[in-house]
Amino acid sequence: HSSIVSEPDFAGQVLRSSHWIYWGIGQVAQSHQRFHVVEQTEIANDANLRVFGYSEPYHARCTATKLYTSQKLAWICSDQLGFEDDYPKIQAPDGALLINGFLLCFDASANFERQCAFLKEVAPYLAKAKRPSVLAVTKMDLIANQPELHARQMEALRKAAKNLSNLAGTVETSAQLGVNVDEAFRLLAGAIEKSRPRAAPYAEALMGHQAACDSARQGFNQLLQATLSLTVSLQPSGQAWQAWLKANGSKREFADFIALFGTGNARNEFDRCAASLRDRAVSERREVIGQRLRKLLDTAYPLETAEPARLMRHDSVVKRLLHIGGDQHFVSVTNAWQENRDYLASLDTRIPYNFLINKAESSQIFMV
C-alpha cells in the first residue's frame, strides 16, 4: 500500500514525516484483546514521485520493533490530509510505540511470485526482530472458486515461509465478506501471549461465516416482523427508522445483524419490511373498498330494474353513487388515499372520494 502526497501533507498531523500509518485501536470480536494497528508503507512526493527521505529498504524498515511519534493522528482517508479538523481525531500514543507482532498480508489476487520473493527478503529481518508473525492471505473471495490456482499459491507460500522461525500460522481471509479477519488478529495475539490458537481453513471459516450471516439475518427479520407496526411504517422513511431504532436499537438481534452487515444494510432491511407492510395495508384496504362499492352498486343498479353500471358513463355512475351513499359510504381523503397515513391506519372503511372519481380504479369495480 503506497501513497502519493504533497510535501505539506507528508509533514502534517496524520503522517508526521514518517512512512507508517496509524490506523487506531482495534478489538477482536468477543474478546478483551485490543490492538494498536500500524501499517508500514511508502509515501512518495507528488512533485517528483520519489519516496520521501528514506534510504533504508522497505523490507528492513517494515520490521522495526519500536516506532517514535508525537501527536500523530490515525489515518481515516486520503481526503483527511490537509483537512484534519473536519474528521475525528484519534491520536497515536506519544513517544515510543512498541511492536509486539507482525501481520504479513499477501494478496491472493496479485502476483504471488513477487510476494514470495519479498517474504524471503524479509525473513532474516523478522528473525532478528524476534517477534511472532502471522501470514494473512487476503482477498480469498476472488480465488475461492479456482481450487487449482489456490493449491499452487498455498504451496508456493508454504515454501517461501518455511524459514520464518517465528511464524505463528497462516490465515486465509476475505475482508469483503468478513471471513477470518478477526481470526488473523486473534492468532497473532495468541502467539504474542504464548498460546497457540488454531485458525480455521478458509472454506470452513466461510461456511461458519455464512451460517452466522443466515442466523443474524433471520433473527433481525423476525425482530422486524414482531416489532414494526403499520403506524410506524406509514411514517416518512427517516422518521419511521428513528422511531423503530429508539425502541429496538439495543436488542441483541439488531446488534448481531449490524456487526455482520452494517447499519446501512439494517436500514435497507427495515425499509423493505416497512414497504411490505404498507403494500399489504393498501391491498387489504383496496379489497374492503371494492367489496363496499360492489354492495353500493347493487343497491343503485338492481339488475332486474336498471341498466348495468358497466354499460353507463363513468361520471353518471359516480354521480348516482354519491347521491345514494353520501357521507355514510364516502369519505374525503387528502392526497392519494394509498399514501394517507391517517386513513390507512384507521378503521374507517368508507370509500375515498378520490378512489371513486379515479376512473382507472373504480371502473374496474363497475365492470365486474
mmCIF file of C-alpha atoms in Angstrom:
data_model
loop_
_atom_site.group_PDB
_atom_site.id
_atom_site.type_symbol
_atom_site.label_atom_id
_atom_site.label_comp_id
_atom_site.label_asym_id
_atom_site.label_seq_id
_atom_site.Cartn_x
_atom_site.Cartn_y
_atom_site.Cartn_z
ATOM 1 C CA HIS A 1 0.000 0.000 0.000
ATOM 2 C CA SER A 2 1.761 3.129 -1.204
ATOM 3 C CA SER A 3 0.560 6.705 -1.309
ATOM 4 C CA ILE A 4 1.422 9.871 -3.198
ATOM 5 C CA VAL A 5 1.001 13.088 -1.224
ATOM 6 C CA SER A 6 2.232 16.651 -1.195
ATOM 7 C CA GLU A 7 5.158 17.718 0.962
ATOM 8 C CA PRO A 8 2.946 19.749 3.374
ATOM 9 C CA ASP A 9 0.622 16.751 3.812
ATOM 10 C CA PHE A 10 3.574 14.451 4.484
ATOM 11 C CA ALA A 11 4.675 16.779 7.280
ATOM 12 C CA GLY A 12 1.099 17.157 8.587
ATOM 13 C CA GLN A 13 -0.671 15.764 11.642
ATOM 14 C CA VAL A 14 -1.504 12.383 10.115
ATOM 15 C CA LEU A 15 1.829 11.329 8.594
ATOM 16 C CA ARG A 16 4.266 13.357 10.701
ATOM 17 C CA SER A 17 7.057 12.858 8.144
ATOM 18 C CA SER A 18 7.027 9.090 8.690
ATOM 19 C CA HIS A 19 6.359 6.180 6.349
ATOM 20 C CA TRP A 20 3.944 4.364 8.606
ATOM 21 C CA ILE A 21 0.241 4.878 9.123
ATOM 22 C CA TYR A 22 -1.526 4.603 12.450
ATOM 23 C CA TRP A 23 -4.947 3.003 11.944
ATOM 24 C CA GLY A 24 -6.115 3.361 15.540
ATOM 25 C CA ILE A 25 -7.187 0.767 18.080
ATOM 26 C CA GLY A 26 -8.936 -2.438 17.049
ATOM 27 C CA GLN A 27 -10.579 -5.126 19.148
ATOM 28 C CA VAL A 28 -11.159 -8.756 18.300
ATOM 29 C CA ALA A 29 -14.863 -9.599 18.459
ATOM 30 C CA GLN A 30 -15.989 -11.147 21.770
ATOM 31 C CA SER A 31 -12.541 -10.656 23.264
ATOM 32 C CA HIS A 32 -10.767 -8.309 25.644
ATOM 33 C CA GLN A 33 -7.798 -8.117 23.271
ATOM 34 C CA ARG A 34 -7.152 -4.673 21.816
ATOM 35 C CA PHE A 35 -4.546 -3.696 19.220
ATOM 36 C CA HIS A 36 -2.794 -0.546 18.137
ATOM 37 C CA VAL A 37 -2.730 -1.175 14.381
ATOM 38 C CA VAL A 38 0.134 0.245 12.314
ATOM 39 C CA GLU A 39 0.796 -0.157 8.597
ATOM 40 C CA GLN A 40 4.283 0.223 7.170
ATOM 41 C CA THR A 41 4.082 1.784 3.731
ATOM 42 C CA GLU A 42 5.984 4.004 1.310
ATOM 43 C CA ILE A 43 4.900 7.572 0.677
ATOM 44 C CA ALA A 44 6.079 9.472 -2.388
ATOM 45 C CA ASN A 45 6.259 13.178 -3.165
ATOM 46 C CA ASP A 46 3.606 14.147 -5.715
ATOM 47 C CA ALA A 47 6.033 16.685 -7.185
ATOM 48 C CA ASN A 48 8.605 14.123 -8.375
ATOM 49 C CA LEU A 49 7.122 10.703 -7.433
ATOM 50 C CA ARG A 50 10.179 9.941 -5.296
ATOM 51 C CA VAL A 51 9.833 8.344 -1.884
ATOM 52 C CA PHE A 52 10.303 10.912 0.863
ATOM 53 C CA GLY A 53 13.618 10.786 2.665
ATOM 54 C CA TYR A 54 14.358 7.112 3.342
ATOM 55 C CA SER A 55 17.391 5.235 2.054
ATOM 56 C CA GLU A 56 16.647 2.099 4.111
ATOM 57 C CA PRO A 57 14.862 -0.579 2.047
ATOM 58 C CA TYR A 58 11.251 -1.333 2.844
ATOM 59 C CA HIS A 59 11.819 -4.970 3.873
ATOM 60 C CA ALA A 60 14.250 -3.762 6.544
ATOM 61 C CA ARG A 61 12.173 -0.814 7.734
ATOM 62 C CA CYS A 62 8.846 -2.662 7.961
ATOM 63 C CA THR A 63 10.179 -4.989 10.687
ATOM 64 C CA ALA A 64 11.075 -2.203 13.132
ATOM 65 C CA THR A 65 10.039 -3.119 16.673
ATOM 66 C CA LYS A 66 9.970 0.413 18.030
ATOM 67 C CA LEU A 67 8.366 3.440 16.383
ATOM 68 C CA TYR A 68 8.527 7.005 17.609
ATOM 69 C CA THR A 69 5.870 9.620 17.197
ATOM 70 C CA SER A 70 4.457 12.791 18.668
ATOM 71 C CA GLN A 71 0.828 13.892 18.232
ATOM 72 C CA LYS A 72 0.313 11.625 15.230
ATOM 73 C CA LEU A 73 -3.321 11.170 14.185
ATOM 74 C CA ALA A 74 -4.968 7.997 12.948
ATOM 75 C CA TRP A 75 -5.441 7.676 9.204
ATOM 76 C CA ILE A 76 -9.089 7.802 8.085
ATOM 77 C CA CYS A 77 -8.901 8.552 4.364
ATOM 78 C CA SER A 78 -6.764 10.472 1.870
ATOM 79 C CA ASP A 79 -9.248 13.369 1.852
ATOM 80 C CA GLN A 80 -8.400 13.865 5.517
ATOM 81 C CA LEU A 81 -4.935 15.224 4.672
ATOM 82 C CA GLY A 82 -4.923 18.997 4.996
ATOM 83 C CA PHE A 83 -8.455 18.940 6.449
ATOM 84 C CA GLU A 84 -7.766 17.146 9.711
ATOM 85 C CA ASP A 85 -10.170 19.346 11.680
ATOM 86 C CA ASP A 86 -13.067 18.014 9.578
ATOM 87 C CA TYR A 87 -12.505 14.430 10.762
ATOM 88 C CA PRO A 88 -12.470 12.630 14.122
ATOM 89 C CA LYS A 89 -9.091 12.991 15.813
ATOM 90 C CA ILE A 90 -7.722 9.720 17.177
ATOM 91 C CA GLN A 91 -4.177 10.150 18.414
ATOM 92 C CA ALA A 92 -1.424 7.549 18.482
ATOM 93 C CA PRO A 93 0.398 7.078 21.795
ATOM 94 C CA ASP A 94 3.119 9.699 22.167
ATOM 95 C CA GLY A 95 6.712 8.567 22.415
ATOM 96 C CA ALA A 96 7.815 5.017 21.669
ATOM 97 C CA LEU A 97 5.271 2.597 20.221
ATOM 98 C CA LEU A 98 6.465 -0.974 20.731
ATOM 99 C CA ILE A 99 5.642 -3.526 18.049
ATOM 100 C CA ASN A 100 4.801 -6.923 19.566
ATOM 101 C CA GLY A 101 3.869 -8.828 16.414
ATOM 102 C CA PHE A 102 3.624 -8.633 12.634
ATOM 103 C CA LEU A 103 0.722 -9.374 10.314
ATOM 104 C CA LEU A 104 2.062 -10.067 6.812
ATOM 105 C CA CYS A 105 -0.640 -9.547 4.195
ATOM 106 C CA PHE A 106 -0.479 -11.487 0.933
ATOM 107 C CA ASP A 107 -2.910 -10.534 -1.815
ATOM 108 C CA ALA A 108 -4.375 -13.739 -3.302
ATOM 109 C CA SER A 109 -5.288 -11.893 -6.498
ATOM 110 C CA ALA A 110 -1.826 -10.363 -7.074
ATOM 111 C CA ASN A 111 1.498 -11.729 -8.350
ATOM 112 C CA PHE A 112 2.423 -14.448 -5.859
ATOM 113 C CA GLU A 113 5.983 -14.944 -7.125
ATOM 114 C CA ARG A 114 6.842 -11.331 -6.361
ATOM 115 C CA GLN A 115 5.233 -11.584 -2.935
ATOM 116 C CA CYS A 116 7.040 -14.822 -2.131
ATOM 117 C CA ALA A 117 10.319 -13.175 -3.141
ATOM 118 C CA PHE A 118 9.583 -10.357 -0.708
ATOM 119 C CA LEU A 119 8.920 -12.900 2.037
ATOM 120 C CA LYS A 120 12.351 -14.444 1.508
ATOM 121 C CA GLU A 121 13.930 -10.980 1.710
ATOM 122 C CA VAL A 122 12.119 -10.039 4.893
ATOM 123 C CA ALA A 123 12.652 -13.397 6.672
ATOM 124 C CA PRO A 124 16.067 -12.590 8.238
ATOM 125 C CA TYR A 125 14.813 -9.227 9.466
ATOM 126 C CA LEU A 126 11.791 -10.870 11.080
ATOM 127 C CA ALA A 127 14.079 -13.419 12.720
ATOM 128 C CA LYS A 128 16.216 -10.603 14.079
ATOM 129 C CA ALA A 129 13.127 -8.809 15.387
ATOM 130 C CA LYS A 130 12.224 -11.898 17.474
ATOM 131 C CA ARG A 131 8.522 -11.155 17.285
ATOM 132 C CA PRO A 132 5.765 -13.569 16.254
ATOM 133 C CA SER A 133 4.175 -13.121 12.859
ATOM 134 C CA VAL A 134 1.067 -14.320 11.037
ATOM 135 C CA LEU A 135 0.578 -14.624 7.284
ATOM 136 C CA ALA A 136 -2.833 -13.314 6.247
ATOM 137 C CA VAL A 137 -3.769 -14.293 2.695
ATOM 138 C CA THR A 138 -6.218 -11.572 1.677
ATOM 139 C CA LYS A 139 -8.973 -11.367 -0.987
ATOM 140 C CA MET A 140 -9.615 -15.105 -0.875
ATOM 141 C CA ASP A 141 -13.106 -14.474 -2.213
ATOM 142 C CA LEU A 142 -11.512 -13.693 -5.593
ATOM 143 C CA ILE A 143 -9.897 -17.136 -5.991
ATOM 144 C CA ALA A 144 -12.071 -19.391 -3.814
ATOM 145 C CA ASN A 145 -13.692 -20.861 -6.935
ATOM 146 C CA GLN A 146 -10.302 -21.651 -8.514
ATOM 147 C CA PRO A 147 -9.079 -24.655 -6.476
ATOM 148 C CA GLU A 148 -6.065 -25.430 -8.681
ATOM 149 C CA LEU A 149 -4.771 -21.857 -8.500
ATOM 150 C CA HIS A 150 -5.459 -21.825 -4.773
ATOM 151 C CA ALA A 151 -3.498 -25.038 -4.232
ATOM 152 C CA ARG A 152 -0.498 -23.781 -6.261
ATOM 153 C CA GLN A 153 -0.405 -20.478 -4.406
ATOM 154 C CA MET A 154 -0.636 -22.086 -0.984
ATOM 155 C CA GLU A 155 2.180 -24.488 -1.847
ATOM 156 C CA ALA A 156 4.370 -21.604 -3.076
ATOM 157 C CA LEU A 157 3.584 -19.636 0.056
ATOM 158 C CA ARG A 158 4.358 -22.611 2.290
ATOM 159 C CA LYS A 159 7.795 -22.991 0.703
ATOM 160 C CA ALA A 160 8.539 -19.276 0.908
ATOM 161 C CA ALA A 161 7.521 -19.140 4.567
ATOM 162 C CA LYS A 162 9.419 -22.218 5.766
ATOM 163 C CA ASN A 163 12.364 -20.119 7.018
ATOM 164 C CA LEU A 164 10.208 -17.889 9.216
ATOM 165 C CA SER A 165 11.192 -19.117 12.644
ATOM 166 C CA ASN A 166 8.555 -17.088 14.486
ATOM 167 C CA LEU A 167 5.613 -17.750 12.156
ATOM 168 C CA ALA A 168 2.505 -18.497 14.220
ATOM 169 C CA GLY A 169 0.389 -19.603 11.280
ATOM 170 C CA THR A 170 -1.303 -18.748 8.010
ATOM 171 C CA VAL A 171 -4.880 -17.477 7.781
ATOM 172 C CA GLU A 172 -6.923 -17.207 4.591
ATOM 173 C CA THR A 173 -9.149 -14.136 4.803
ATOM 174 C CA SER A 174 -11.692 -12.049 2.951
ATOM 175 C CA ALA A 175 -12.300 -8.547 4.236
ATOM 176 C CA GLN A 176 -15.012 -8.134 1.591
ATOM 177 C CA LEU A 177 -17.012 -10.998 3.129
ATOM 178 C CA GLY A 178 -15.739 -10.536 6.675
ATOM 179 C CA VAL A 179 -14.238 -14.046 6.801
ATOM 180 C CA ASN A 180 -11.349 -14.867 9.183
ATOM 181 C CA VAL A 181 -10.316 -11.213 9.636
ATOM 182 C CA ASP A 182 -10.687 -11.390 13.409
ATOM 183 C CA GLU A 183 -9.037 -14.818 13.338
ATOM 184 C CA ALA A 184 -5.836 -13.359 11.905
ATOM 185 C CA PHE A 185 -5.561 -10.885 14.774
ATOM 186 C CA ARG A 186 -6.659 -13.481 17.328
ATOM 187 C CA LEU A 187 -3.968 -15.874 16.115
ATOM 188 C CA LEU A 188 -1.324 -13.156 16.348
ATOM 189 C CA ALA A 189 -2.489 -12.135 19.826
ATOM 190 C CA GLY A 190 -2.330 -15.756 20.937
ATOM 191 C CA ALA A 191 1.227 -16.016 19.661
ATOM 192 C CA ILE A 192 2.184 -12.821 21.477
ATOM 193 C CA GLU A 193 0.629 -14.205 24.673
ATOM 194 C CA LYS A 194 2.335 -17.584 24.088
ATOM 195 C CA SER A 195 -0.883 -19.501 23.403
ATOM 196 C CA ARG A 196 -1.391 -21.223 20.064
ATOM 197 C CA PRO A 197 -4.973 -20.891 18.826
ATOM 198 C CA ARG A 198 -5.900 -22.596 15.556
ATOM 199 C CA ALA A 199 -7.333 -20.619 12.656
ATOM 200 C CA ALA A 200 -9.979 -22.404 10.602
ATOM 201 C CA PRO A 201 -9.249 -23.079 6.905
ATOM 202 C CA TYR A 202 -10.901 -20.594 4.571
ATOM 203 C CA ALA A 203 -13.634 -22.956 3.304
ATOM 204 C CA GLU A 204 -14.551 -23.955 6.850
ATOM 205 C CA ALA A 205 -14.472 -20.338 8.040
ATOM 206 C CA LEU A 206 -16.604 -19.252 5.066
ATOM 207 C CA MET A 207 -19.239 -21.862 5.918
ATOM 208 C CA GLY A 208 -19.248 -20.705 9.528
ATOM 209 C CA HIS A 209 -19.482 -17.086 8.454
ATOM 210 C CA GLN A 210 -22.370 -17.803 6.079
ATOM 211 C CA ALA A 211 -24.200 -19.713 8.814
ATOM 212 C CA ALA A 212 -23.702 -16.778 11.185
ATOM 213 C CA CYS A 213 -24.971 -14.375 8.499
ATOM 214 C CA ASP A 214 -28.049 -16.514 7.832
ATOM 215 C CA SER A 215 -28.804 -16.726 11.543
ATOM 216 C CA ALA A 216 -28.324 -12.981 12.063
ATOM 217 C CA ARG A 217 -30.499 -12.112 9.062
ATOM 218 C CA GLN A 218 -33.253 -14.471 10.186
ATOM 219 C CA GLY A 219 -33.163 -13.092 13.735
ATOM 220 C CA PHE A 220 -33.276 -9.497 12.527
ATOM 221 C CA ASN A 221 -36.177 -10.168 10.151
ATOM 222 C CA GLN A 222 -38.098 -11.875 12.944
ATOM 223 C CA LEU A 223 -37.431 -8.854 15.151
ATOM 224 C CA LEU A 224 -38.746 -6.529 12.441
ATOM 225 C CA GLN A 225 -41.867 -8.613 11.926
ATOM 226 C CA ALA A 226 -42.555 -8.683 15.669
ATOM 227 C CA THR A 227 -41.909 -5.005 16.395
ATOM 228 C CA LEU A 228 -42.611 -2.950 13.267
ATOM 229 C CA SER A 229 -46.177 -1.666 13.356
ATOM 230 C CA LEU A 230 -48.219 -0.338 10.466
ATOM 231 C CA THR A 231 -48.453 3.033 12.219
ATOM 232 C CA VAL A 232 -44.654 3.340 12.292
ATOM 233 C CA SER A 233 -44.204 2.020 8.743
ATOM 234 C CA LEU A 234 -46.578 4.682 7.404
ATOM 235 C CA GLN A 235 -44.362 7.494 8.701
ATOM 236 C CA PRO A 236 -41.787 9.127 6.387
ATOM 237 C CA SER A 237 -38.868 6.735 5.964
ATOM 238 C CA GLY A 238 -36.363 8.632 8.125
ATOM 239 C CA GLN A 239 -38.853 9.219 10.941
ATOM 240 C CA ALA A 240 -40.007 5.599 10.855
ATOM 241 C CA TRP A 241 -36.423 4.315 11.095
ATOM 242 C CA GLN A 242 -35.557 6.605 14.009
ATOM 243 C CA ALA A 243 -38.748 5.694 15.874
ATOM 244 C CA TRP A 244 -38.084 1.983 15.456
ATOM 245 C CA LEU A 245 -34.390 2.358 16.304
ATOM 246 C CA LYS A 246 -35.178 4.217 19.525
ATOM 247 C CA ALA A 247 -37.374 1.352 20.693
ATOM 248 C CA ASN A 248 -35.300 -1.584 19.419
ATOM 249 C CA GLY A 249 -31.726 -0.414 18.826
ATOM 250 C CA SER A 250 -30.424 -2.107 21.981
ATOM 251 C CA LYS A 251 -31.822 -5.553 21.192
ATOM 252 C CA ARG A 252 -29.455 -8.437 20.568
ATOM 253 C CA GLU A 253 -30.854 -9.327 17.133
ATOM 254 C CA PHE A 254 -30.126 -5.805 15.901
ATOM 255 C CA ALA A 255 -26.592 -5.812 17.347
ATOM 256 C CA ASP A 256 -25.837 -9.214 15.777
ATOM 257 C CA PHE A 257 -27.060 -8.047 12.362
ATOM 258 C CA ILE A 258 -25.133 -4.769 12.205
ATOM 259 C CA ALA A 259 -21.966 -6.499 13.434
ATOM 260 C CA LEU A 260 -22.039 -8.615 10.263
ATOM 261 C CA PHE A 261 -23.856 -6.424 7.736
ATOM 262 C CA GLY A 262 -23.576 -2.825 8.994
ATOM 263 C CA THR A 263 -26.188 -0.203 9.823
ATOM 264 C CA GLY A 264 -26.790 0.665 6.165
ATOM 265 C CA ASN A 265 -27.982 -2.858 5.378
ATOM 266 C CA ALA A 266 -30.100 -2.866 8.535
ATOM 267 C CA ARG A 267 -31.802 0.288 7.275
ATOM 268 C CA ASN A 268 -32.370 -1.352 3.879
ATOM 269 C CA GLU A 269 -33.990 -4.385 5.528
ATOM 270 C CA PHE A 270 -36.136 -2.076 7.642
ATOM 271 C CA ASP A 271 -37.274 -0.090 4.588
ATOM 272 C CA ARG A 272 -38.088 -3.318 2.744
ATOM 273 C CA CYS A 273 -40.159 -4.605 5.666
ATOM 274 C CA ALA A 274 -41.925 -1.249 6.098
ATOM 275 C CA ALA A 275 -42.737 -1.129 2.376
ATOM 276 C CA SER A 276 -44.145 -4.656 2.565
ATOM 277 C CA LEU A 277 -46.376 -3.636 5.482
ATOM 278 C CA ARG A 278 -47.604 -0.572 3.602
ATOM 279 C CA ASP A 279 -48.270 -2.565 0.432
ATOM 280 C CA ARG A 280 -50.231 -5.168 2.371
ATOM 281 C CA ALA A 281 -52.267 -2.463 4.120
ATOM 282 C CA VAL A 282 -53.077 -0.803 0.780
ATOM 283 C CA SER A 283 -54.011 -4.156 -0.784
ATOM 284 C CA GLU A 284 -56.279 -5.093 2.114
ATOM 285 C CA ARG A 285 -57.923 -1.670 2.155
ATOM 286 C CA ARG A 286 -58.463 -1.805 -1.620
ATOM 287 C CA GLU A 287 -60.242 -5.144 -1.195
ATOM 288 C CA VAL A 288 -62.502 -3.709 1.539
ATOM 289 C CA ILE A 289 -63.256 -0.636 -0.594
ATOM 290 C CA GLY A 290 -64.088 -2.858 -3.563
ATOM 291 C CA GLN A 291 -66.466 -5.013 -1.544
ATOM 292 C CA ARG A 292 -68.247 -1.972 -0.173
ATOM 293 C CA LEU A 293 -68.507 -0.334 -3.589
ATOM 294 C CA ARG A 294 -69.957 -3.512 -5.120
ATOM 295 C CA LYS A 295 -72.681 -3.608 -2.480
ATOM 296 C CA LEU A 296 -73.490 0.050 -3.126
ATOM 297 C CA LEU A 297 -73.638 -0.635 -6.870
ATOM 298 C CA ASP A 298 -76.089 -3.470 -6.266
ATOM 299 C CA THR A 299 -78.288 -1.027 -4.367
ATOM 300 C CA ALA A 300 -78.025 1.709 -7.001
ATOM 301 C CA TYR A 301 -78.414 -0.581 -10.022
ATOM 302 C CA PRO A 302 -80.529 -3.658 -9.314
ATOM 303 C CA LEU A 303 -80.102 -5.883 -12.353
ATOM 304 C CA GLU A 304 -83.830 -6.529 -12.755
ATOM 305 C CA THR A 305 -84.831 -2.841 -12.879
ATOM 306 C CA ALA A 306 -81.951 -0.872 -14.367
ATOM 307 C CA GLU A 307 -79.201 -0.906 -16.942
ATOM 308 C CA PRO A 308 -75.977 -2.438 -15.559
ATOM 309 C CA ALA A 309 -73.389 0.128 -14.358
ATOM 310 C CA ARG A 310 -70.779 -1.267 -16.735
ATOM 311 C CA LEU A 311 -72.853 -0.015 -19.671
ATOM 312 C CA MET A 312 -73.184 3.534 -18.374
ATOM 313 C CA ARG A 313 -70.884 6.551 -18.425
ATOM 314 C CA HIS A 314 -68.431 6.610 -15.529
ATOM 315 C CA ASP A 315 -69.373 10.135 -14.410
ATOM 316 C CA SER A 316 -73.072 9.202 -14.401
ATOM 317 C CA VAL A 317 -72.418 6.229 -12.135
ATOM 318 C CA VAL A 318 -70.269 8.357 -9.804
ATOM 319 C CA LYS A 319 -72.987 10.994 -9.543
ATOM 320 C CA ARG A 320 -75.647 8.442 -8.661
ATOM 321 C CA LEU A 321 -73.477 6.659 -6.102
ATOM 322 C CA LEU A 322 -72.603 9.926 -4.354
ATOM 323 C CA HIS A 323 -76.290 10.821 -4.239
ATOM 324 C CA ILE A 324 -77.233 7.499 -2.691
ATOM 325 C CA GLY A 325 -74.178 6.911 -0.469
ATOM 326 C CA GLY A 326 -73.346 10.341 0.928
ATOM 327 C CA ASP A 327 -71.125 10.574 4.000
ATOM 328 C CA GLN A 328 -72.307 7.182 5.182
ATOM 329 C CA HIS A 329 -70.344 5.437 2.435
ATOM 330 C CA PHE A 330 -67.803 8.016 1.257
ATOM 331 C CA VAL A 331 -65.011 9.963 2.957
ATOM 332 C CA SER A 332 -62.777 12.825 1.836
ATOM 333 C CA VAL A 333 -59.102 11.829 1.929
ATOM 334 C CA THR A 334 -56.323 14.315 1.179
ATOM 335 C CA ASN A 335 -53.781 13.385 -1.479
ATOM 336 C CA ALA A 336 -53.777 9.819 -2.782
ATOM 337 C CA TRP A 337 -55.642 7.513 -0.418
ATOM 338 C CA GLN A 338 -52.841 4.921 -0.729
ATOM 339 C CA GLU A 339 -50.419 7.420 0.830
ATOM 340 C CA ASN A 340 -52.703 8.841 3.516
ATOM 341 C CA ARG A 341 -51.285 7.599 6.813
ATOM 342 C CA ASP A 342 -54.312 8.515 8.925
ATOM 343 C CA TYR A 343 -56.761 6.778 6.601
ATOM 344 C CA LEU A 344 -54.768 3.547 6.229
ATOM 345 C CA ALA A 345 -54.071 3.326 9.950
ATOM 346 C CA SER A 346 -57.727 3.942 10.872
ATOM 347 C CA LEU A 347 -60.685 1.549 10.994
ATOM 348 C CA ASP A 348 -62.632 3.776 8.608
ATOM 349 C CA THR A 349 -63.633 1.547 5.687
ATOM 350 C CA ARG A 350 -65.623 4.154 3.798
ATOM 351 C CA ILE A 351 -64.777 4.670 0.149
ATOM 352 C CA PRO A 352 -62.422 7.622 -0.512
ATOM 353 C CA TYR A 353 -63.882 10.171 -2.941
ATOM 354 C CA ASN A 354 -60.645 10.166 -4.914
ATOM 355 C CA PHE A 355 -60.931 6.392 -5.351
ATOM 356 C CA LEU A 356 -64.460 6.731 -6.696
ATOM 357 C CA ILE A 357 -63.709 9.519 -9.170
ATOM 358 C CA ASN A 358 -60.495 7.841 -10.371
ATOM 359 C CA LYS A 359 -61.785 6.057 -13.462
ATOM 360 C CA ALA A 360 -58.798 3.718 -13.652
ATOM 361 C CA GLU A 361 -59.546 2.369 -10.165
ATOM 362 C CA SER A 362 -63.310 2.489 -9.677
ATOM 363 C CA SER A 363 -64.312 1.435 -13.195
ATOM 364 C CA GLN A 364 -62.682 -1.942 -12.519
ATOM 365 C CA ILE A 365 -65.385 -2.464 -9.888
ATOM 366 C CA PHE A 366 -68.120 -1.163 -12.188
ATOM 367 C CA MET A 367 -67.160 -3.672 -14.864
ATOM 368 C CA VAL A 368 -67.498 -6.692 -12.589
#
